CSV table of C-alpha atoms in Angstrom, one decimal:
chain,number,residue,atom,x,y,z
Y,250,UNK,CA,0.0,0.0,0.0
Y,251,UNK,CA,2.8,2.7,0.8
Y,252,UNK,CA,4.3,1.7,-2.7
Y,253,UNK,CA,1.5,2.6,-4.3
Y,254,UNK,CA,1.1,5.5,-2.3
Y,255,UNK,CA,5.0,6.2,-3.3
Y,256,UNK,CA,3.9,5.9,-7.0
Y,257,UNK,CA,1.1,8.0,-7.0
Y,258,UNK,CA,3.0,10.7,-5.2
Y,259,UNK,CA,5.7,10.5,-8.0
Y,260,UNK,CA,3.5,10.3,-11.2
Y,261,UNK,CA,1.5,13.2,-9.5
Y,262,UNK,CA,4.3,15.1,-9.3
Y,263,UNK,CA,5.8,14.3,-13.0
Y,264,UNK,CA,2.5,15.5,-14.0
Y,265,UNK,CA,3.1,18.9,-12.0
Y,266,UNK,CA,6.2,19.6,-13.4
Y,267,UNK,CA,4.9,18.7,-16.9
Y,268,UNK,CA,2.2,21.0,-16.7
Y,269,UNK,CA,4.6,23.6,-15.3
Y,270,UNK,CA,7.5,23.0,-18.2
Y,271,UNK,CA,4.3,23.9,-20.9
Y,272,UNK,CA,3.2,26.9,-19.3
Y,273,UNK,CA,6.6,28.2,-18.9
Y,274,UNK,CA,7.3,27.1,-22.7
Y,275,UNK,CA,4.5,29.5,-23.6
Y,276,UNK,CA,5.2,32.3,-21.8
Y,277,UNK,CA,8.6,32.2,-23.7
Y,278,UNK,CA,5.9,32.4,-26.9
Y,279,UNK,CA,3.9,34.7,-25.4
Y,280,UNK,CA,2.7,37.0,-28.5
Y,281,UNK,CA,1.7,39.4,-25.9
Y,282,UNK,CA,5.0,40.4,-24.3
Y,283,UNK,CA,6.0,43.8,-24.3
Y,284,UNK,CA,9.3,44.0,-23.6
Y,285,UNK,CA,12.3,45.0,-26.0
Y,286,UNK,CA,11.6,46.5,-29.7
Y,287,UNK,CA,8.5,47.8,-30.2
Y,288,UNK,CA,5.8,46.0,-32.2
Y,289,UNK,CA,5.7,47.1,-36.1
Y,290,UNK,CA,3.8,46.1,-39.1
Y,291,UNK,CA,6.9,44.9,-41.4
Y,292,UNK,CA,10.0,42.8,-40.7
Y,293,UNK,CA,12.1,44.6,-43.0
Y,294,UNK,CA,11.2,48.1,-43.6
Y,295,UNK,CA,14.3,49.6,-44.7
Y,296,UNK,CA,15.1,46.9,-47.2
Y,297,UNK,CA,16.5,48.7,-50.5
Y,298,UNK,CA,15.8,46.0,-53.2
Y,299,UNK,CA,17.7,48.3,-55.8
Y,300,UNK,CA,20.8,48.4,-53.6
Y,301,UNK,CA,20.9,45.1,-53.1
Y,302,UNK,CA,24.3,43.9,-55.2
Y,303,UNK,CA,24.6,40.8,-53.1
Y,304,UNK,CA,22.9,37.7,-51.8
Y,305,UNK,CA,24.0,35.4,-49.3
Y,306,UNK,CA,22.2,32.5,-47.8
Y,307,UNK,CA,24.0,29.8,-45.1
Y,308,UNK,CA,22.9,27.6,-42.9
Y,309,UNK,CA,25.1,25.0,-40.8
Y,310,UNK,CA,26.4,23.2,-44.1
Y,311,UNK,CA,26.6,25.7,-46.8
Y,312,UNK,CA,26.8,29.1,-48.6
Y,313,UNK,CA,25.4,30.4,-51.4
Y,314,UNK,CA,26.9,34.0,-52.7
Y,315,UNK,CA,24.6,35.8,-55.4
Y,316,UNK,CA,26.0,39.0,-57.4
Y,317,UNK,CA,23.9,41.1,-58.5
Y,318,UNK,CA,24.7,43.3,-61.9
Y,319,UNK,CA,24.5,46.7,-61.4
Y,320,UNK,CA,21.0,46.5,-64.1
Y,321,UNK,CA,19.8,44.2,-62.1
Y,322,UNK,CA,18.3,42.1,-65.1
Y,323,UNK,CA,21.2,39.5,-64.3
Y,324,UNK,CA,22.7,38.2,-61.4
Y,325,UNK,CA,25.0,34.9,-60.7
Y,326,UNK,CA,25.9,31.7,-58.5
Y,327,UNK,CA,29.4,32.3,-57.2
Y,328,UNK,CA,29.2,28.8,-55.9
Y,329,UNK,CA,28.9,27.6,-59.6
Y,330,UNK,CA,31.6,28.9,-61.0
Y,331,UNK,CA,29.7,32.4,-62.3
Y,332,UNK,CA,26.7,30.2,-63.9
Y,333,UNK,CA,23.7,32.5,-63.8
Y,334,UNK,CA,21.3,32.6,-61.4
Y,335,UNK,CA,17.8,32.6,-61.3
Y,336,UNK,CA,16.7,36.7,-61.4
Y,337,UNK,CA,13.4,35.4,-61.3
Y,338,UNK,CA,13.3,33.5,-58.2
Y,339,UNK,CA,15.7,36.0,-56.7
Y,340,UNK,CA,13.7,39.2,-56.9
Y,341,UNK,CA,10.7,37.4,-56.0
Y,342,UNK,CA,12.2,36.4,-52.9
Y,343,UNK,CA,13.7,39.8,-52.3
Y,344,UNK,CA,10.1,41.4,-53.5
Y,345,UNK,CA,8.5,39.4,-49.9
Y,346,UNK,CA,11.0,40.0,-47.9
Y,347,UNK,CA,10.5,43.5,-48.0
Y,348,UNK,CA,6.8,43.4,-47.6
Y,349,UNK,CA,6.7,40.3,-45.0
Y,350,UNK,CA,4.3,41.9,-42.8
Y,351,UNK,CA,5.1,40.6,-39.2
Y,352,UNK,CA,2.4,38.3,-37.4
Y,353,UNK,CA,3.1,38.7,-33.8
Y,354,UNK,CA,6.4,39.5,-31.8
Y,355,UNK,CA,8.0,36.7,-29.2
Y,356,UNK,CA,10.0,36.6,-26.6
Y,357,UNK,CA,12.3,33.7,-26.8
Y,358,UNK,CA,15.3,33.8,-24.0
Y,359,UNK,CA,19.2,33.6,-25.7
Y,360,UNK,CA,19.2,30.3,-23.7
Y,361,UNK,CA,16.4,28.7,-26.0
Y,362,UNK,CA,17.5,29.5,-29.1
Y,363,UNK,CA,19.0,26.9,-30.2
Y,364,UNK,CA,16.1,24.8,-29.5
Y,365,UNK,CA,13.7,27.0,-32.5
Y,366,UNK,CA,17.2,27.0,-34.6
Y,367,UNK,CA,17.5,30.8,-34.2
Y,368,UNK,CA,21.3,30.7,-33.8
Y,369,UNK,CA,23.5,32.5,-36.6
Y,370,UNK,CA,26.0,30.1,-38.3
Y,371,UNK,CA,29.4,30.2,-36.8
Y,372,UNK,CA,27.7,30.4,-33.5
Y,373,UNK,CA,28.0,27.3,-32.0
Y,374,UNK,CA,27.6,23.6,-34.2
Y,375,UNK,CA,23.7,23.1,-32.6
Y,376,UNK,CA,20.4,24.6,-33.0
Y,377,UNK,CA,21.6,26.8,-36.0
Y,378,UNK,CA,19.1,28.7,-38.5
Y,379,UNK,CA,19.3,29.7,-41.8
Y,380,UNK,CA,21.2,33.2,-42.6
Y,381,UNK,CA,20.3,35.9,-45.3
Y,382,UNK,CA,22.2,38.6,-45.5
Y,383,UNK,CA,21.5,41.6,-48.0
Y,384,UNK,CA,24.7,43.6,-48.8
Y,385,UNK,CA,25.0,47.1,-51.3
Y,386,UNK,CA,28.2,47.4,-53.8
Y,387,UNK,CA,30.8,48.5,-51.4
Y,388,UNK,CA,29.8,44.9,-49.6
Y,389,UNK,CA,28.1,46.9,-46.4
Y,390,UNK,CA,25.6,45.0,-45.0
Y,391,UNK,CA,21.8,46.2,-45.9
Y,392,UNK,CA,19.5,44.1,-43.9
Y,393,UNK,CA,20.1,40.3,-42.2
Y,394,UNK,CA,18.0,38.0,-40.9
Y,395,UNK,CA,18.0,34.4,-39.3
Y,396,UNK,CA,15.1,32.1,-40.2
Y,397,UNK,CA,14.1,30.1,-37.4
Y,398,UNK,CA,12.0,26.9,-37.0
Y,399,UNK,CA,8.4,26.5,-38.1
Y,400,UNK,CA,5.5,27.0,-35.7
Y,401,UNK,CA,1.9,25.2,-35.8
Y,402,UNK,CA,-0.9,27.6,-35.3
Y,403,UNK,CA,-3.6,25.5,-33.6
Y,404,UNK,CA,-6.8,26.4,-35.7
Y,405,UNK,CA,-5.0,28.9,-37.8
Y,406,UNK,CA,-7.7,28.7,-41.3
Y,407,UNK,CA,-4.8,29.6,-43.3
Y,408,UNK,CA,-2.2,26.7,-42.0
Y,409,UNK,CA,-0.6,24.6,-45.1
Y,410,UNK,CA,-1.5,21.0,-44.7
Y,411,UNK,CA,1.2,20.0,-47.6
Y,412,UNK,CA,3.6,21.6,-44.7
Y,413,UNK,CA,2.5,19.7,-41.5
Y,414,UNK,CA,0.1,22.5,-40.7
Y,415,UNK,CA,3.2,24.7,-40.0
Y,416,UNK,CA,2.1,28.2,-41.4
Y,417,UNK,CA,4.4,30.2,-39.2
Y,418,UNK,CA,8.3,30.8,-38.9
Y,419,UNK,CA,10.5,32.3,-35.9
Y,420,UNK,CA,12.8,34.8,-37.5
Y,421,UNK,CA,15.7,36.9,-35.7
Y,422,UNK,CA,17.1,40.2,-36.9
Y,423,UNK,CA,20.3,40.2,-35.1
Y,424,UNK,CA,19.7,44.7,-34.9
Y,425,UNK,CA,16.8,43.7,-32.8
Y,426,UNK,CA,18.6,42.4,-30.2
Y,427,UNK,CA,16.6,39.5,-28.4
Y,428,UNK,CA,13.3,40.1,-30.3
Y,429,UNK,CA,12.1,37.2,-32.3
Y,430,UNK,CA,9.2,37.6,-34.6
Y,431,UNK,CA,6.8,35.3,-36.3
Y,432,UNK,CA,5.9,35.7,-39.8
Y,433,UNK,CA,2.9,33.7,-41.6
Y,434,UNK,CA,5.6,32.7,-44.7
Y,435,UNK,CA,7.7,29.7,-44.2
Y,436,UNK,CA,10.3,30.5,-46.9
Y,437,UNK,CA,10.6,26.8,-47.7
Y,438,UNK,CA,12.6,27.9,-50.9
Y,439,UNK,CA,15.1,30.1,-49.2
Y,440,UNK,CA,17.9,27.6,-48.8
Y,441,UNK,CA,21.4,27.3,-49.1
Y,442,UNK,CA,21.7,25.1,-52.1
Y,443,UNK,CA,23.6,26.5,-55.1
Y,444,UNK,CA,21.9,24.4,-57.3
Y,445,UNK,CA,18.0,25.6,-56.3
Y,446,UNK,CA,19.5,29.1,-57.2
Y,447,UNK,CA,21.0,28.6,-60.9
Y,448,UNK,CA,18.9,29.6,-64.1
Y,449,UNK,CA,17.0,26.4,-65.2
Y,450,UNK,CA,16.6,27.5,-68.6
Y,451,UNK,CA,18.1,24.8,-70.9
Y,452,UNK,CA,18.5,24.2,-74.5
Y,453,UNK,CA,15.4,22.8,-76.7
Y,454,UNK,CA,15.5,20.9,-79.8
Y,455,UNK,CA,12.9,20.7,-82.3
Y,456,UNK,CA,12.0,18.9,-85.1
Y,457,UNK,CA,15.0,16.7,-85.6
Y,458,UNK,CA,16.3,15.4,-88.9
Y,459,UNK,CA,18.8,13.0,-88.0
Y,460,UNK,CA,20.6,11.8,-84.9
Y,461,UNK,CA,24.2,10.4,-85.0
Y,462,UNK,CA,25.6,8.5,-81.5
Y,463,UNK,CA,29.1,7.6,-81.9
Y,464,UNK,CA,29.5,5.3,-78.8
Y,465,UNK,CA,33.0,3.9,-77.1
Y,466,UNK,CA,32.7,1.0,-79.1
Y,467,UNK,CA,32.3,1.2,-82.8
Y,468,UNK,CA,29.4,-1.6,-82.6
Y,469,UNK,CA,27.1,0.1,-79.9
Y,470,UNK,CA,26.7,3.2,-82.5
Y,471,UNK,CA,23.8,4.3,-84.6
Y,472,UNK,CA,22.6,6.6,-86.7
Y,473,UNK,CA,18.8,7.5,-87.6
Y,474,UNK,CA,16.9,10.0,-89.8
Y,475,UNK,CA,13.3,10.7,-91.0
Y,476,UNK,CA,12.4,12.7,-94.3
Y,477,UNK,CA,9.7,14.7,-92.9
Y,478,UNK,CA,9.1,16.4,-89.4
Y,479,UNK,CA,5.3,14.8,-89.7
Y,480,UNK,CA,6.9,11.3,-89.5
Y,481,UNK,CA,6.8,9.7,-86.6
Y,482,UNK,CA,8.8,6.7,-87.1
Y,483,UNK,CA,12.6,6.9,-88.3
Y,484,UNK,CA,14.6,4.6,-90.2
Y,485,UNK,CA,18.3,3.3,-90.1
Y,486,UNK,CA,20.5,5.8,-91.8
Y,487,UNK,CA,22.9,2.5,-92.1
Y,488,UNK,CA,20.8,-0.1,-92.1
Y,489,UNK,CA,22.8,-3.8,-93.0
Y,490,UNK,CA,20.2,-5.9,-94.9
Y,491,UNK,CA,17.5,-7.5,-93.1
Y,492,UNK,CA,17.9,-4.9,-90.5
Y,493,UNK,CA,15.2,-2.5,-89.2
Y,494,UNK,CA,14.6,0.5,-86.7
Y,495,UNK,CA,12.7,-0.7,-83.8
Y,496,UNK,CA,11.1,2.7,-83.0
Y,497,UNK,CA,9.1,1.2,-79.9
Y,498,UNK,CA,12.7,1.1,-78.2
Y,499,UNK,CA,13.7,4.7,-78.5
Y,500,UNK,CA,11.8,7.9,-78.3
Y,501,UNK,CA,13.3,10.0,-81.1
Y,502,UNK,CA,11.3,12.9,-82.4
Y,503,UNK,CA,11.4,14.3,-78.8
Y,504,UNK,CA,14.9,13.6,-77.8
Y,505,UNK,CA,16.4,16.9,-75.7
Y,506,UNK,CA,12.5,18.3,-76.5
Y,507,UNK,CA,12.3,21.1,-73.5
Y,508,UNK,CA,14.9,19.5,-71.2
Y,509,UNK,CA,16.0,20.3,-67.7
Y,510,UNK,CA,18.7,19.7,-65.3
Y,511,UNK,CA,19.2,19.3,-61.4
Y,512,UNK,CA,22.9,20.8,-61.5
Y,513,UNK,CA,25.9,22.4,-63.0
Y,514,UNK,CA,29.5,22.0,-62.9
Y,515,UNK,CA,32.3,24.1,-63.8
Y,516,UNK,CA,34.2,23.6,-66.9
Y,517,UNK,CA,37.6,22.3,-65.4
Y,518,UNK,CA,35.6,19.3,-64.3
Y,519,UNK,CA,34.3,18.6,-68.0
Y,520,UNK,CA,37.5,15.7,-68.3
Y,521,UNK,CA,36.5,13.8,-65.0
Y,522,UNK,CA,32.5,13.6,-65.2
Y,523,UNK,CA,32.3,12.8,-69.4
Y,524,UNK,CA,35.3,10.0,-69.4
Y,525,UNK,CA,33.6,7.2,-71.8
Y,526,UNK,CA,31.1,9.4,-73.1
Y,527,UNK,CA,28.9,8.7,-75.5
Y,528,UNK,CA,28.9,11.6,-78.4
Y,529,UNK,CA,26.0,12.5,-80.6
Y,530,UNK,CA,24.8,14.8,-83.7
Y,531,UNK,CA,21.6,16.0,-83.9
Y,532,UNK,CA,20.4,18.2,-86.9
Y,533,UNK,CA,17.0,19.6,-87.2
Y,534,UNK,CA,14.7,20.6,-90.3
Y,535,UNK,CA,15.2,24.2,-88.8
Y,536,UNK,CA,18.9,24.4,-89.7
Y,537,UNK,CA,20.0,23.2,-85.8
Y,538,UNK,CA,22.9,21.7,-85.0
Y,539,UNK,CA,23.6,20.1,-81.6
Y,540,UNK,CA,26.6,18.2,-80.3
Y,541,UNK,CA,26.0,16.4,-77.8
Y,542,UNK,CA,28.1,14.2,-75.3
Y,543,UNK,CA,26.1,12.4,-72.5
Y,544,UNK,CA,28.2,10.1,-70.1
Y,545,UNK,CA,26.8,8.3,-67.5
Y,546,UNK,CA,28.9,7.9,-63.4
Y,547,UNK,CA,28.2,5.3,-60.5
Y,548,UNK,CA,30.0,6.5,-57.3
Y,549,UNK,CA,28.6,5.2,-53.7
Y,550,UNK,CA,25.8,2.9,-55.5
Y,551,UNK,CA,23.6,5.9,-56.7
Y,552,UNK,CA,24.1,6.7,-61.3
Y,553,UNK,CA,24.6,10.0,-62.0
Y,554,UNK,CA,24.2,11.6,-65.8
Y,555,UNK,CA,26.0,13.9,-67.0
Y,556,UNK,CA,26.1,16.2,-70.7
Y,557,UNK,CA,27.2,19.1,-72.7
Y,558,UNK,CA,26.2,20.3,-75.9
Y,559,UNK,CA,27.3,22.7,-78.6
Y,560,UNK,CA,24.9,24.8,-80.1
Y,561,UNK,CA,25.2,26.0,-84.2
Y,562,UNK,CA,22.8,26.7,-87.0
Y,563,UNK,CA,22.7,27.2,-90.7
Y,564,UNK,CA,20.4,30.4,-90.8
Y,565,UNK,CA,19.9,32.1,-94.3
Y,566,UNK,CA,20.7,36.0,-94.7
Y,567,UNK,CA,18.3,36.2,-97.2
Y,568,UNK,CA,15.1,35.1,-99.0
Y,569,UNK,CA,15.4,33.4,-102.2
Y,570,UNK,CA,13.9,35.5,-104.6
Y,571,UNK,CA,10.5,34.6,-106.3
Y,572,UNK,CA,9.9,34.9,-110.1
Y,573,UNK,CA,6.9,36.8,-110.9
Y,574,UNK,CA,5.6,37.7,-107.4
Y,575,UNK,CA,2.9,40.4,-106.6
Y,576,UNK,CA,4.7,43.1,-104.9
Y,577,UNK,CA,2.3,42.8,-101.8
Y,578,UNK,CA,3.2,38.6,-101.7
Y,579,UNK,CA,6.8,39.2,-101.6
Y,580,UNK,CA,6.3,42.2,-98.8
Y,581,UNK,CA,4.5,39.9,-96.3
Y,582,UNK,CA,6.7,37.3,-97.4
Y,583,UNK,CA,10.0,39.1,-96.8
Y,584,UNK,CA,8.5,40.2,-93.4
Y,585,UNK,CA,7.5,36.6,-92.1
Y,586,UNK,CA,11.0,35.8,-93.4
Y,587,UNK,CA,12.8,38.4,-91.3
Y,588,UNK,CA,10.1,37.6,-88.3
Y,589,UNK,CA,11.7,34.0,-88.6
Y,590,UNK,CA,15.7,34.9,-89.2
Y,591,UNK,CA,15.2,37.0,-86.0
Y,592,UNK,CA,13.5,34.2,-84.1
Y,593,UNK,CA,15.9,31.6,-84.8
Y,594,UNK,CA,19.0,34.0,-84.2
Y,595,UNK,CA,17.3,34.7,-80.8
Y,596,UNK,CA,17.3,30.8,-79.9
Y,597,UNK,CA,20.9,30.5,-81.1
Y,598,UNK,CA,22.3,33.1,-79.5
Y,599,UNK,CA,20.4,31.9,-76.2
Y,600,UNK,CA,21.2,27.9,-76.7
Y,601,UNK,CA,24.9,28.7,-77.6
Y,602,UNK,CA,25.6,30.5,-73.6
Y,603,UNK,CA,25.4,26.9,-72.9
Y,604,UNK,CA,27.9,25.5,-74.3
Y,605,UNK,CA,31.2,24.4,-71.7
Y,606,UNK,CA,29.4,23.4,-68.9
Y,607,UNK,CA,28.9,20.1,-67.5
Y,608,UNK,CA,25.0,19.6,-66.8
Y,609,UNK,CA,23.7,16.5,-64.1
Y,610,UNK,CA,20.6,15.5,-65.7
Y,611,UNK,CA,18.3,12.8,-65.2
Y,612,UNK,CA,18.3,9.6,-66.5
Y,613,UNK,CA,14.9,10.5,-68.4
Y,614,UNK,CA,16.7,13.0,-70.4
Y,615,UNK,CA,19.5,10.8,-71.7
Y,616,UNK,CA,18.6,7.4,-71.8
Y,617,UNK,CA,17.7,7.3,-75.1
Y,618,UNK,CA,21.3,8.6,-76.4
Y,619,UNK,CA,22.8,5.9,-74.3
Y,620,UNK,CA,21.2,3.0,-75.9
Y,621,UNK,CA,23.3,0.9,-77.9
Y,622,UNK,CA,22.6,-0.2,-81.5
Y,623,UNK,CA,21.8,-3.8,-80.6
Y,624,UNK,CA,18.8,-2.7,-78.2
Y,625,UNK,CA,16.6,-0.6,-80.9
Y,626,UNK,CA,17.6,-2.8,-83.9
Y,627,UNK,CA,15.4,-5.9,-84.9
Y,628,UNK,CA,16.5,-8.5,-87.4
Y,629,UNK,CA,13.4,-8.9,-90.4
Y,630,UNK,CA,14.2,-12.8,-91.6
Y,631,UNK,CA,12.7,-13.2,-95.1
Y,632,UNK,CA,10.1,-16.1,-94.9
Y,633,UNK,CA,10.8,-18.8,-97.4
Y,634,UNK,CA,8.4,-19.3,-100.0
Y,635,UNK,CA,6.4,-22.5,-100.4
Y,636,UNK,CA,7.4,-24.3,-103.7
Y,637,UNK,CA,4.5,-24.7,-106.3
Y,638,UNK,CA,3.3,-28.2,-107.2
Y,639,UNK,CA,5.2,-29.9,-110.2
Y,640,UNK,CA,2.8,-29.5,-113.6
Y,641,UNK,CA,1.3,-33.5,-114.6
Y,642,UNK,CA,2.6,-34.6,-117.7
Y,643,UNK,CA,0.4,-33.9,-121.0
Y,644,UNK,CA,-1.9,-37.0,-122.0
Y,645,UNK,CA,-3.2,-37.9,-124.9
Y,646,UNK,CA,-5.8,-39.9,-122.7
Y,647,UNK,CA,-7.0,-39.5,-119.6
Y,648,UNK,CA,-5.0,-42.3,-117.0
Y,649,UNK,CA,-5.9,-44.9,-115.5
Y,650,UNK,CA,-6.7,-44.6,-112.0
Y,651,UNK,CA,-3.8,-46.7,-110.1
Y,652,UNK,CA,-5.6,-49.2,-107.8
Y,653,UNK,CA,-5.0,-48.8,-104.1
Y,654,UNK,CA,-2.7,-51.2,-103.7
Y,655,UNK,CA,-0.8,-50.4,-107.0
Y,656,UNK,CA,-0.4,-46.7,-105.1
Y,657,UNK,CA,0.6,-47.9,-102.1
Y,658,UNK,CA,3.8,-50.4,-103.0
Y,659,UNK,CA,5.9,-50.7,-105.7
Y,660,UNK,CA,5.8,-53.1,-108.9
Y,661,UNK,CA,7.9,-56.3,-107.9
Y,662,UNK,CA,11.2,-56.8,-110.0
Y,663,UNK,CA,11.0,-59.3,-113.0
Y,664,UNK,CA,13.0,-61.5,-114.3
Y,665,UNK,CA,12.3,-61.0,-118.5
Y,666,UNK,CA,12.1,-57.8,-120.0
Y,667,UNK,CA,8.8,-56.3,-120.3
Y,668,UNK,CA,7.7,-54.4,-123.6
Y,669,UNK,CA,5.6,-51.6,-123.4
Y,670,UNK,CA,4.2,-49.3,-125.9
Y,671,UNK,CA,3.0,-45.3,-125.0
Y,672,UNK,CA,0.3,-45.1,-126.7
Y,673,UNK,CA,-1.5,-48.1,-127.0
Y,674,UNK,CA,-1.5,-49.3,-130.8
Y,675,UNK,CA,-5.2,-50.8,-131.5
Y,676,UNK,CA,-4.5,-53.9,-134.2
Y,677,UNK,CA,-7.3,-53.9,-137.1
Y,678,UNK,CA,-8.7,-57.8,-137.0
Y,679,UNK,CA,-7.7,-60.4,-140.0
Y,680,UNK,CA,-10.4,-59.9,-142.9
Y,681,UNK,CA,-12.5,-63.4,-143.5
Y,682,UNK,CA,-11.9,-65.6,-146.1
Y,683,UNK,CA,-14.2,-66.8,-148.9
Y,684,UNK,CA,-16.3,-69.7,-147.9
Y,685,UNK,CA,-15.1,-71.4,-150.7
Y,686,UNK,CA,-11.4,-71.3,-149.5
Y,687,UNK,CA,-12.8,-72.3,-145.8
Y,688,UNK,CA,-14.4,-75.8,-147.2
Y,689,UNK,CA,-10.7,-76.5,-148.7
């Protein structure tokens, strides 16, 4: 009985100290507090966007450095070796960080911040946040923050689901000392990953003509081509005899057809990611040109893919000239001409920016270049015609049908030589004598 009593006493008093650990927890979140900065409306009201010349996101395991031309139509990844960045993902994220409106204000003790990940990196190896510092051309500091864990609102109508319900983040701004705010945007995106901050644009090829793969070994290459961009299927540009294009195995008229990639590398690691690449042509009916090499990398059980490509093109200068044309004909025809040229120069100039680099890509986008000529080539054997029944032998009367068992075995030897005439001769009878000669 007194051990149960003991029991009792303890759980009761686990429970106390439970209950008292909570309500101290949110009195540390109490969105009421007063003390410290004053309450405003946004988190970074100062924030000069057009300042802004660079970017810089870290958290406990990386850095991403963004540089900002002085336009401010381009910016790059330093971290990539100069490969531009995203400007569209970057001035959106600069756009709401300057209007983040704040949600409440907290009072979080220096003690507990590592516990909502509110501590700067370099500041200790646990309980560290994410880092974004804005800094102006002379590199002078702008604005800097520290994103903090994620915070469930209980019955908050506008809390993400897709997110765990977490609709809320702890930020620090280390010029407001202790003060932690919450914000109703998670910035989920805003990471230090080089390779979520690059410009995702990629090449795109379009109606292709022909497609060349020159493998490592000279029997695993191919080379396909179509006469019209409306076919679907291609053919064997060097096709043996009896050999034909499986066009079920490979996907060829959209090969490299709006393409992406998950990362870049710098060019001085072009050698060590392509070694036993596979190298292809692709021409289109639009006058493209694409080489292409695609080499595929195991390292720690995972297959990585990897590709360049150089861009050219055979664009005319000029219209060929029409004989007899209307004057208003060749006027609309010269300007749908230009309309074109300008277009395709566009795409050329745009495609060729890509050439150098060393693109990780997924196996999707290069499988079908990998493929060696024995998997999409099937072998057509000629089926052998039945031979045609020997003609009978001309009659001048029909034969005798041969009794069964005349048909069924053989005449038997004989010993004296038989006579036989083909056709049968019919022998006239004797004429009768006089009955006079017959009494005689």
């Amino acid at each position: 009985m007194k051990k149960l009593l003991l029991l009792l006493a303890i759980l009761g008093g686990l429970i106390g100290f439970a209950v008292y650990y909570q309500n101290q927890q949110n009195l540390s979140l109490n969105t009421a507090a007063t003390r410290g900065v004053k309450q405003r409306e946004q988190l970074l009201p100062d924030l000069q966007i057009s300042a802004t010349r660079k970017f810089v996101v870290k958290d406990e395991k990386a850095s991403v450095t963004i540089s900002i031309a002085d336009d401010l139509k381009s910016a790059v990844v330093a971290e990539r070796g100069g490969y531009p960045a995203s400007i569209e993902k970057l001035g959106t994220v600069l756009s709401d960080l300057r209007e983040q409106k704040i949600s409440s204000k907290v009072q979080i003790g220096k003690g507990a911040w590592a516990k909502h990940k509110l501590k700067a990196p370099g500041d200790g190896t646990e309980g560290i946040g994410t880092q974004v510092e804005m800094k102006d051309g002379g590199d002078k500091a702008l604005a800097t923050l520290v994103l903090g864990s994620n915070t469930e609102i209980s019955g908050n109508p506008n809390a993400n689901p897709m997110m765990g319900g977490a609709s809320q983040r702890l930020v620090r701004t280390p010029d407001d000392g202790e003060t932690i705010w919450q914000v109703s945007n998670t910035f989920f995106d805003l990471e230090a990953k080089p390779e979520d901050w690059v410009d995702k644009a990629f090449i795109d090829v379009q109606k292709i003509r022909d497609i060349a793969v020159t493998a490592p070994k000279a029997e695993d290459s191919w080379a396909i081509k179509r006469d019209k961009d409306t076919e679907n299927d291609f053919v064997l540009a060097d096709a043996k005899p009896s050999e034909k294009l499986d066009n079920t195995k490979i996907t060829a008229g959209s090969l490299l057809s709006s393409p992406s990639f998950n990362d870049v590398s710098t060019k001085d690691k072009a050698a060590e990611l392509l070694k036993e690449s596979v190298k292809a042509k692709i021409t289109t009916f639009d006058g493209f040109s694409y080489d292409v090499q695609v080499a595929k990398q195991s390292k720690d059980g995972s297959d990585k893919y990897y590709m360049t490509v150089g861009v050219s093109a055979d664009i005319p200068k000029a219209r060929a000239p029409v004989k007899d044309e209307k004057e208003e004909d060749k006027k609309k025809a010269d300007e749908a001409f230009a309309a074109d040229k300008k277009t395709k120069e566009e795409k050329l100039a745009k495609e060729q920016k890509f050439a150098g680099w060393v693109y990780e890509v997924s196996e999707y986008t290069v499988n079908n270049l990998l493929k060696k000529r024995s998997e999409i080539v099937k072998l057509e054997v000629p089926k052998a015609e039945d031979p045609k029944p020997a003609a009978p032998a001309p009659s001048a009367q029909p034969a005798a049908a041969p009794s069964p068992s005349s048909a069924a075995t053989p005449a038997p030897a004989v010993s004296q030589p038989i006579s036989v005439t083909t056709p049968p001769i019919s022998v006239p009878p004797a004429p009768a004598k006089p009955e006079g000669e017959a009494k005689k």
